[in-house]
Amino acid sequence: MITLDNFNFAGRKAVVRVDFNVPLDKDFRITDFNRINATLPTIKKILSDGGSAILMSHLGRPKDGPTEKYSLKHLVADLARLTDATVKFADDCISDDAVAQAAALQPGEILLLENLRFYKEEEKGDVAFAEKLARLGDVWVNDAFGTAHRAHASTAVMGQFFKDKVAGYVMQAELENARKVLDDIEHPYTAIMGGAKISDKILIIERLIDKVDNLIIGGGMSYTFAKAMGGEIGKSLVEEDRLDLAKALIEKAKAKGVNLMLPQDSKAADAFSNDANTTFVPNNAIPADYMGLDIGPEAIKAFSEVVAASKTVLWNGPMGVFEFPNFAAGTIAVAEAVVKATEAGGYSLIGGGDSAAAINQLGFGEQVSYVSTGGGALLEYMEGKVLPGVAALD
């Protein structure tokens, strides 16, 4: 795979797949710049080499073609400000106008294309559509790791039309950091799995059992394990059809000598509400009319000690209903323990989604080793699946 630092863009027109799927408010103002900021080094490298950049992305999930709220034109002013470059806009990603604007683009300039998903062919991975996008430049750069698990026209299919294919800095960093928790591991290695469902994490949990020293299970999925072991979990979230799987995972961890840690206690509530009545109870003895919404103080202490003493930490998924302040203590404590492990010289990867949101909201984003923007793509890569967007760069 060719990376940016091994390629000179002087005089070249780079068609760059970026992830500009950013949230906009009702006045179409960007409310979170993380994804754009992550891509800036890639864009600036192309421009500083003396190349020009044709940027393409999706935004949201438009159902019926062009839609005002999903238009990328709302990003032009901010992109010009952040790159300090001339940013032009093509209101149709494959039109003759887009081709003409790309052809006329001067070194150091940017052309932003309209939302790729205004064409249904994008998500279908249509070859003819991909070829039309490929007409716009002479080198393809893929910097959208977050969509690398999709075989869409712009994320994978169009690679076949280029001799020169380059991984952007985001793509490179995501892959290098994922490998640190898959291959280049320093022990003790602790994986923290949270979130609602075992079914979302089965493959990654099974793969991690072969690699980790400690596997911590928190969040809603822990109650399926508790019930599988004969516990009373009240009205807590449970996947009845995954009880046998939970038992099998417990047995597999035991057979591999992995320390599988489940919460000893929970903060339980009588309603799914921040203002519900609460009580701390053993995880296997939750009253019939209560539900577990966060890990309890005993679990916090046990989890935090193991995490803080680890040399490699992977965290994916919150410990409770983090969006309710009264049930955020477990997630906050784990985040603090991850920071502590990192400060002591350990390596920490925060696996996108809710965990990334939590770590950034708490202001710890700069105090851990790497916060992935990958979400589903990272999980699939860690499960051992081939990502179309990565394979297309080889």
Coordinates of C-alpha atoms in Angstrom, one line a residue:
M1 CA 0.0 0.0 0.0
I2 CA 1.4 3.4 -1.0
T3 CA 1.1 6.1 1.7
L4 CA 1.1 9.9 1.3
D5 CA 4.7 10.4 2.4
N6 CA 5.8 8.1 -0.4
F7 CA 4.0 10.0 -3.2
N8 CA 4.7 13.4 -4.8
F9 CA 1.5 15.2 -5.9
A10 CA 3.2 18.0 -7.9
G11 CA 1.2 18.7 -11.0
R12 CA -1.3 16.0 -10.1
K13 CA -5.1 16.1 -9.7
A14 CA -6.0 13.9 -6.7
V15 CA -9.5 12.6 -6.4
V16 CA -9.8 12.2 -2.6
R17 CA -12.5 10.1 -0.9
V18 CA -12.9 11.9 2.5
D19 CA -15.4 11.3 5.3
F20 CA -17.2 14.7 5.6
N21 CA -20.4 13.0 7.1
V22 CA -20.6 15.7 9.8
P23 CA -23.6 16.9 11.8
L24 CA -25.3 20.2 10.8
D25 CA -27.7 22.3 12.8
K26 CA -31.1 23.6 11.5
D27 CA -29.2 26.6 9.9
F28 CA -26.8 24.1 8.2
R29 CA -23.9 25.0 10.4
I30 CA -21.4 22.3 11.3
T31 CA -21.6 21.3 15.0
D32 CA -18.7 18.8 15.1
F33 CA -15.5 19.3 13.1
N34 CA -13.7 16.2 14.1
R35 CA -14.0 14.3 10.8
I36 CA -13.0 17.4 8.7
N37 CA -10.1 18.2 11.0
A38 CA -8.9 14.6 10.8
T39 CA -8.6 14.9 7.0
L40 CA -6.9 18.3 6.9
P41 CA -3.3 16.9 7.0
T42 CA -4.0 14.7 3.9
I43 CA -5.5 17.7 2.0
K44 CA -2.7 20.0 2.9
K45 CA 0.0 17.5 1.9
I46 CA -1.5 17.3 -1.6
L47 CA -1.7 21.0 -2.0
S48 CA 1.7 21.8 -0.5
D49 CA 3.3 19.3 -3.0
G50 CA 1.8 21.4 -5.8
G51 CA -1.2 19.3 -6.5
S52 CA -4.9 20.0 -6.5
A53 CA -7.6 18.1 -4.6
I54 CA -11.0 17.0 -5.8
L55 CA -12.8 16.0 -2.6
M56 CA -15.8 13.7 -2.6
S57 CA -17.9 12.5 0.3
H58 CA -21.4 11.4 1.4
L59 CA -23.5 13.3 4.0
G60 CA -26.3 11.6 5.8
R61 CA -28.7 9.2 4.2
P62 CA -30.6 11.0 1.4
K63 CA -33.5 8.9 0.1
D64 CA -34.7 10.7 -3.0
G65 CA -31.8 12.4 -4.7
P66 CA -30.7 16.0 -4.0
T67 CA -31.9 17.4 -0.7
E68 CA -31.0 20.8 0.8
K69 CA -30.1 19.5 4.3
Y70 CA -27.7 16.9 2.9
S71 CA -25.9 19.2 0.5
L72 CA -22.1 19.5 0.9
K73 CA -22.3 23.1 -0.3
H74 CA -22.8 24.0 3.4
L75 CA -19.2 23.0 4.1
V76 CA -17.5 25.2 1.5
A77 CA -16.9 28.3 3.6
D78 CA -15.6 26.3 6.6
L79 CA -13.4 24.2 4.4
A80 CA -11.9 27.3 2.8
R81 CA -11.2 28.8 6.2
L82 CA -9.6 25.6 7.6
T83 CA -7.4 24.9 4.5
D84 CA -6.6 28.5 3.7
A85 CA -7.2 27.5 0.0
T86 CA -9.5 28.4 -2.8
V87 CA -12.5 26.0 -2.6
K88 CA -14.8 25.6 -5.6
F89 CA -18.0 23.6 -5.6
A90 CA -19.6 21.3 -8.2
D91 CA -23.3 20.9 -7.6
D92 CA -23.4 17.5 -9.3
C93 CA -20.5 15.0 -8.7
I94 CA -20.4 13.5 -12.3
S95 CA -21.7 16.3 -14.5
D96 CA -19.9 17.9 -17.4
D97 CA -19.5 21.0 -15.2
A98 CA -17.7 18.9 -12.5
V99 CA -15.4 17.5 -15.3
A100 CA -14.7 21.1 -16.6
Q101 CA -14.1 22.5 -13.1
A102 CA -11.7 19.6 -12.3
A103 CA -9.8 20.1 -15.5
A104 CA -9.5 23.8 -14.8
L105 CA -8.3 23.4 -11.2
Q106 CA -5.0 25.0 -10.5
P107 CA -2.3 23.6 -8.2
G108 CA -3.2 24.5 -4.6
E109 CA -6.9 24.6 -5.3
I110 CA -9.7 22.4 -4.0
L111 CA -12.9 21.3 -5.8
L112 CA -15.6 19.9 -3.5
L113 CA -18.1 17.7 -5.2
E114 CA -21.8 17.5 -4.2
N115 CA -23.0 14.6 -2.1
L116 CA -22.2 11.2 -3.7
R117 CA -25.3 9.6 -2.3
F118 CA -27.6 11.9 -4.3
Y119 CA -26.9 9.1 -6.8
K120 CA -28.2 5.7 -5.8
E121 CA -25.3 4.2 -7.9
E122 CA -22.8 5.2 -5.2
E123 CA -24.1 2.7 -2.5
K124 CA -24.7 0.1 -5.2
G125 CA -21.0 0.1 -6.1
D126 CA -22.0 0.8 -9.7
V127 CA -18.9 0.4 -12.0
A128 CA -20.1 3.0 -14.6
F129 CA -20.7 5.6 -11.9
A130 CA -17.3 4.9 -10.4
E131 CA -15.7 5.3 -13.8
K132 CA -17.3 8.7 -14.2
L133 CA -15.9 9.8 -10.8
A134 CA -12.5 8.6 -11.9
R135 CA -12.5 10.9 -14.9
L136 CA -12.0 13.9 -12.6
G137 CA -8.4 13.2 -11.6
D138 CA -5.2 11.1 -12.2
V139 CA -4.5 9.7 -8.8
W140 CA -7.0 8.2 -6.2
V141 CA -6.6 8.9 -2.5
N142 CA -8.8 7.0 0.0
D143 CA -8.9 8.7 3.4
A144 CA -12.3 7.5 4.5
F145 CA -11.6 4.6 6.8
G146 CA -15.1 5.0 8.4
T147 CA -16.7 3.8 5.1
A148 CA -13.9 1.3 4.1
H149 CA -16.1 -1.6 5.0
R150 CA -18.6 -0.6 2.3
A151 CA -18.0 -1.7 -1.3
H152 CA -19.4 1.6 -2.6
A153 CA -18.4 3.2 -5.9
S154 CA -16.2 5.9 -4.4
T155 CA -14.8 3.9 -1.4
A156 CA -13.6 0.8 -3.3
V157 CA -14.8 0.3 -6.9
M158 CA -13.2 3.3 -8.5
G159 CA -9.7 2.1 -7.5
Q160 CA -9.6 -0.1 -10.5
F161 CA -9.5 2.9 -12.8
F162 CA -6.3 4.3 -11.4
K163 CA -2.6 3.3 -11.7
D164 CA -1.7 5.5 -8.7
K165 CA -3.7 4.7 -5.5
V166 CA -2.7 6.2 -2.2
A167 CA -3.8 5.8 1.4
G168 CA -4.5 9.1 3.2
Y169 CA -3.2 9.8 6.7
V170 CA -6.5 8.9 8.4
M171 CA -6.6 5.5 6.6
Q172 CA -2.9 4.9 7.4
A173 CA -3.3 5.8 11.1
E174 CA -6.4 3.7 11.6
L175 CA -4.8 0.6 10.1
E176 CA -1.5 1.1 12.0
N177 CA -3.3 1.6 15.3
A178 CA -5.7 -1.3 14.8
R179 CA -2.6 -3.5 14.2
K180 CA -1.2 -2.5 17.6
V181 CA -4.1 -4.2 19.4
L182 CA -4.1 -7.2 16.9
D183 CA -0.5 -8.0 16.2
D184 CA 2.1 -5.7 17.9
I185 CA 0.8 -6.4 21.4
E186 CA 2.5 -5.6 24.7
H187 CA 1.1 -7.5 27.8
P188 CA -0.9 -7.3 30.0
Y189 CA -3.6 -6.6 27.3
T190 CA -7.1 -5.7 28.4
A191 CA -10.1 -5.4 26.1
I192 CA -13.2 -3.6 27.5
M193 CA -16.4 -4.4 25.6
G194 CA -19.5 -2.4 26.4
G195 CA -22.7 -1.4 24.7
A196 CA -26.1 -3.0 24.4
K197 CA -25.8 -6.3 22.6
I198 CA -23.5 -9.4 22.5
S199 CA -24.8 -10.0 19.0
D200 CA -23.0 -6.9 17.7
K201 CA -19.7 -8.0 19.2
I202 CA -19.6 -11.8 19.0
L203 CA -16.9 -12.1 16.3
I204 CA -14.6 -9.5 17.9
I205 CA -15.0 -11.0 21.4
E206 CA -14.2 -14.5 20.0
R207 CA -11.1 -13.1 18.2
L208 CA -10.0 -11.2 21.3
I209 CA -10.2 -14.2 23.6
D210 CA -7.2 -15.6 21.6
K211 CA -5.2 -12.4 22.3
V212 CA -6.1 -10.7 25.6
D213 CA -5.1 -11.3 29.2
N214 CA -8.2 -9.6 30.6
L215 CA -11.7 -9.2 28.9
I216 CA -14.0 -6.8 30.7
I217 CA -17.7 -6.9 29.8
G218 CA -19.9 -4.0 30.8
G219 CA -23.0 -2.2 29.5
G220 CA -26.3 -3.8 28.6
M221 CA -24.6 -6.9 27.2
S222 CA -23.4 -7.9 30.7
Y223 CA -26.9 -8.8 31.8
T224 CA -27.2 -11.5 29.1
F225 CA -24.1 -13.0 30.7
A226 CA -25.5 -12.6 34.2
K227 CA -28.7 -14.4 33.2
A228 CA -26.8 -17.1 31.4
M229 CA -25.0 -17.8 34.8
G230 CA -28.4 -18.1 36.5
G231 CA -28.7 -14.6 37.9
E232 CA -31.8 -12.5 38.4
I233 CA -31.6 -9.4 36.3
G234 CA -35.1 -7.8 36.7
K235 CA -36.1 -5.7 33.7
S236 CA -32.5 -5.3 32.5
L237 CA -31.7 -5.6 28.8
V238 CA -31.2 -9.2 27.8
E239 CA -30.9 -11.2 24.5
E240 CA -32.7 -14.4 25.4
D241 CA -31.5 -16.0 22.2
R242 CA -27.9 -15.4 23.1
L243 CA -27.8 -17.1 26.6
D244 CA -26.1 -20.2 25.3
L245 CA -23.6 -18.1 23.4
A246 CA -22.8 -16.2 26.5
K247 CA -22.1 -19.5 28.4
A248 CA -19.9 -20.7 25.5
L249 CA -17.9 -17.5 25.6
I250 CA -17.4 -17.8 29.4
E251 CA -16.2 -21.4 28.9
K252 CA -13.9 -20.5 26.0
A253 CA -12.3 -17.7 28.1
K254 CA -11.7 -20.1 30.9
A255 CA -10.2 -22.7 28.6
K256 CA -7.8 -20.0 27.2
G257 CA -6.8 -18.8 30.7
V258 CA -8.3 -15.4 30.0
N259 CA -9.6 -13.3 33.0
L260 CA -13.2 -12.6 31.9
M261 CA -14.5 -9.9 34.2
L262 CA -18.2 -9.2 34.6
P263 CA -19.6 -6.5 36.8
Q264 CA -20.2 -7.7 40.4
D265 CA -22.8 -5.0 41.0
S266 CA -25.0 -2.5 39.2
K267 CA -26.7 0.8 39.6
A268 CA -30.3 -0.3 39.0
A269 CA -33.3 2.0 38.3
D270 CA -37.1 1.6 38.4
A271 CA -37.4 3.3 35.0
F272 CA -35.3 4.1 31.9
S273 CA -34.9 7.7 33.0
N274 CA -32.2 9.9 34.4
D275 CA -34.6 10.8 37.2
A276 CA -35.6 7.3 38.1
N277 CA -35.3 5.9 41.7
T278 CA -32.0 4.0 42.0
T279 CA -30.3 1.4 44.1
F280 CA -27.0 -0.5 44.1
V281 CA -27.4 -4.2 43.9
P282 CA -25.4 -7.4 43.1
N283 CA -25.5 -8.0 39.3
N284 CA -27.1 -11.4 39.8
A285 CA -29.8 -10.2 42.2
I286 CA -31.6 -7.2 40.5
P287 CA -35.1 -6.7 41.9
A288 CA -37.9 -7.8 39.5
D289 CA -39.1 -4.2 38.8
Y290 CA -35.7 -2.7 38.4
M291 CA -33.2 -2.6 35.5
G292 CA -29.4 -2.2 35.5
L293 CA -28.3 1.0 33.8
D294 CA -24.7 1.3 34.9
I295 CA -22.0 -0.7 36.7
G296 CA -21.8 -0.3 40.4
P297 CA -19.0 0.9 42.8
E298 CA -17.5 -2.6 43.3
A299 CA -17.3 -3.2 39.5
I300 CA -15.8 0.3 39.0
K301 CA -13.0 -0.5 41.5
A302 CA -12.3 -3.9 40.1
F303 CA -12.3 -2.8 36.4
S304 CA -10.3 0.4 37.1
E305 CA -7.5 -1.5 38.8
V306 CA -7.1 -4.0 36.0
V307 CA -7.3 -1.4 33.2
A308 CA -4.8 1.0 34.9
A309 CA -2.2 -1.8 35.3
S310 CA -2.5 -2.7 31.6
K311 CA 0.2 -2.2 28.9
T312 CA -2.3 -2.4 26.0
V313 CA -6.0 -1.4 26.2
L314 CA -8.8 -1.6 23.6
W315 CA -12.1 0.0 24.6
N316 CA -15.3 -0.4 22.6
G317 CA -18.6 0.5 24.2
P318 CA -19.8 2.4 27.3
M319 CA -20.4 0.8 30.7
G320 CA -23.9 2.1 31.1
V321 CA -26.4 4.6 29.8
F322 CA -23.8 7.3 29.5
E323 CA -26.1 9.9 28.0
F324 CA -28.0 10.0 31.4
P325 CA -25.6 11.9 33.8
N326 CA -26.9 9.7 36.7
F327 CA -25.7 6.6 35.0
A328 CA -22.4 7.8 33.5
A329 CA -20.1 7.1 36.5
G330 CA -19.0 3.7 35.2
T331 CA -18.0 5.0 31.8
I332 CA -16.2 8.0 33.3
A333 CA -14.3 5.8 35.8
V334 CA -13.2 3.4 33.0
A335 CA -12.1 6.4 30.8
E336 CA -10.0 7.7 33.7
A337 CA -8.4 4.3 34.2
V338 CA -7.6 4.1 30.4
V339 CA -5.9 7.6 30.7
K340 CA -4.0 6.3 33.8
A341 CA -2.7 3.3 31.8
T342 CA -1.6 5.5 28.9
E343 CA 0.2 8.0 31.2
A344 CA 2.1 5.0 32.7
G345 CA 3.4 4.2 29.2
G346 CA 0.7 1.9 28.0
Y347 CA -1.0 1.9 24.6
S348 CA -4.7 2.7 24.3
L349 CA -7.1 2.5 21.4
I350 CA -10.6 3.9 21.7
G351 CA -12.8 2.0 19.2
G352 CA -15.0 4.7 17.7
G353 CA -18.8 5.2 18.2
D354 CA -20.1 5.8 21.8
S355 CA -16.6 5.2 23.4
A356 CA -15.0 7.9 21.2
A357 CA -17.9 10.2 22.0
A358 CA -17.5 9.6 25.7
I359 CA -13.7 10.1 25.7
N360 CA -14.0 13.3 23.7
Q361 CA -16.9 14.7 25.8
L362 CA -14.9 14.1 29.0
G363 CA -11.9 16.0 27.4
F364 CA -9.6 12.9 27.4
G365 CA -9.2 12.7 23.7
E366 CA -5.6 14.0 23.8
Q367 CA -4.7 11.8 26.9
V368 CA -5.2 8.4 25.2
S369 CA -3.0 6.9 22.4
Y370 CA -5.6 6.9 19.6
V371 CA -9.3 7.6 19.1
S372 CA -10.7 5.8 16.1
T373 CA -13.2 7.5 13.8
G374 CA -13.9 4.0 12.3
G375 CA -16.8 2.6 14.2
G376 CA -18.2 -0.3 12.1
A377 CA -15.1 -0.4 9.9
L378 CA -12.8 -0.8 12.8
L379 CA -14.9 -3.6 14.3
E380 CA -15.0 -5.5 10.9
Y381 CA -11.3 -5.1 10.5
M382 CA -10.6 -6.4 14.0
E383 CA -13.0 -9.3 13.3
G384 CA -10.6 -10.3 10.5
K385 CA -12.8 -9.3 7.6
V386 CA -11.3 -7.8 4.4
L387 CA -12.4 -4.2 4.1
P388 CA -13.2 -3.4 0.4
G389 CA -11.8 0.2 0.8
V390 CA -8.5 -1.2 2.1
A391 CA -8.2 -4.0 -0.4
A392 CA -8.8 -1.5 -3.2
L393 CA -5.6 0.3 -2.2
D394 CA -3.3 -2.7 -2.4

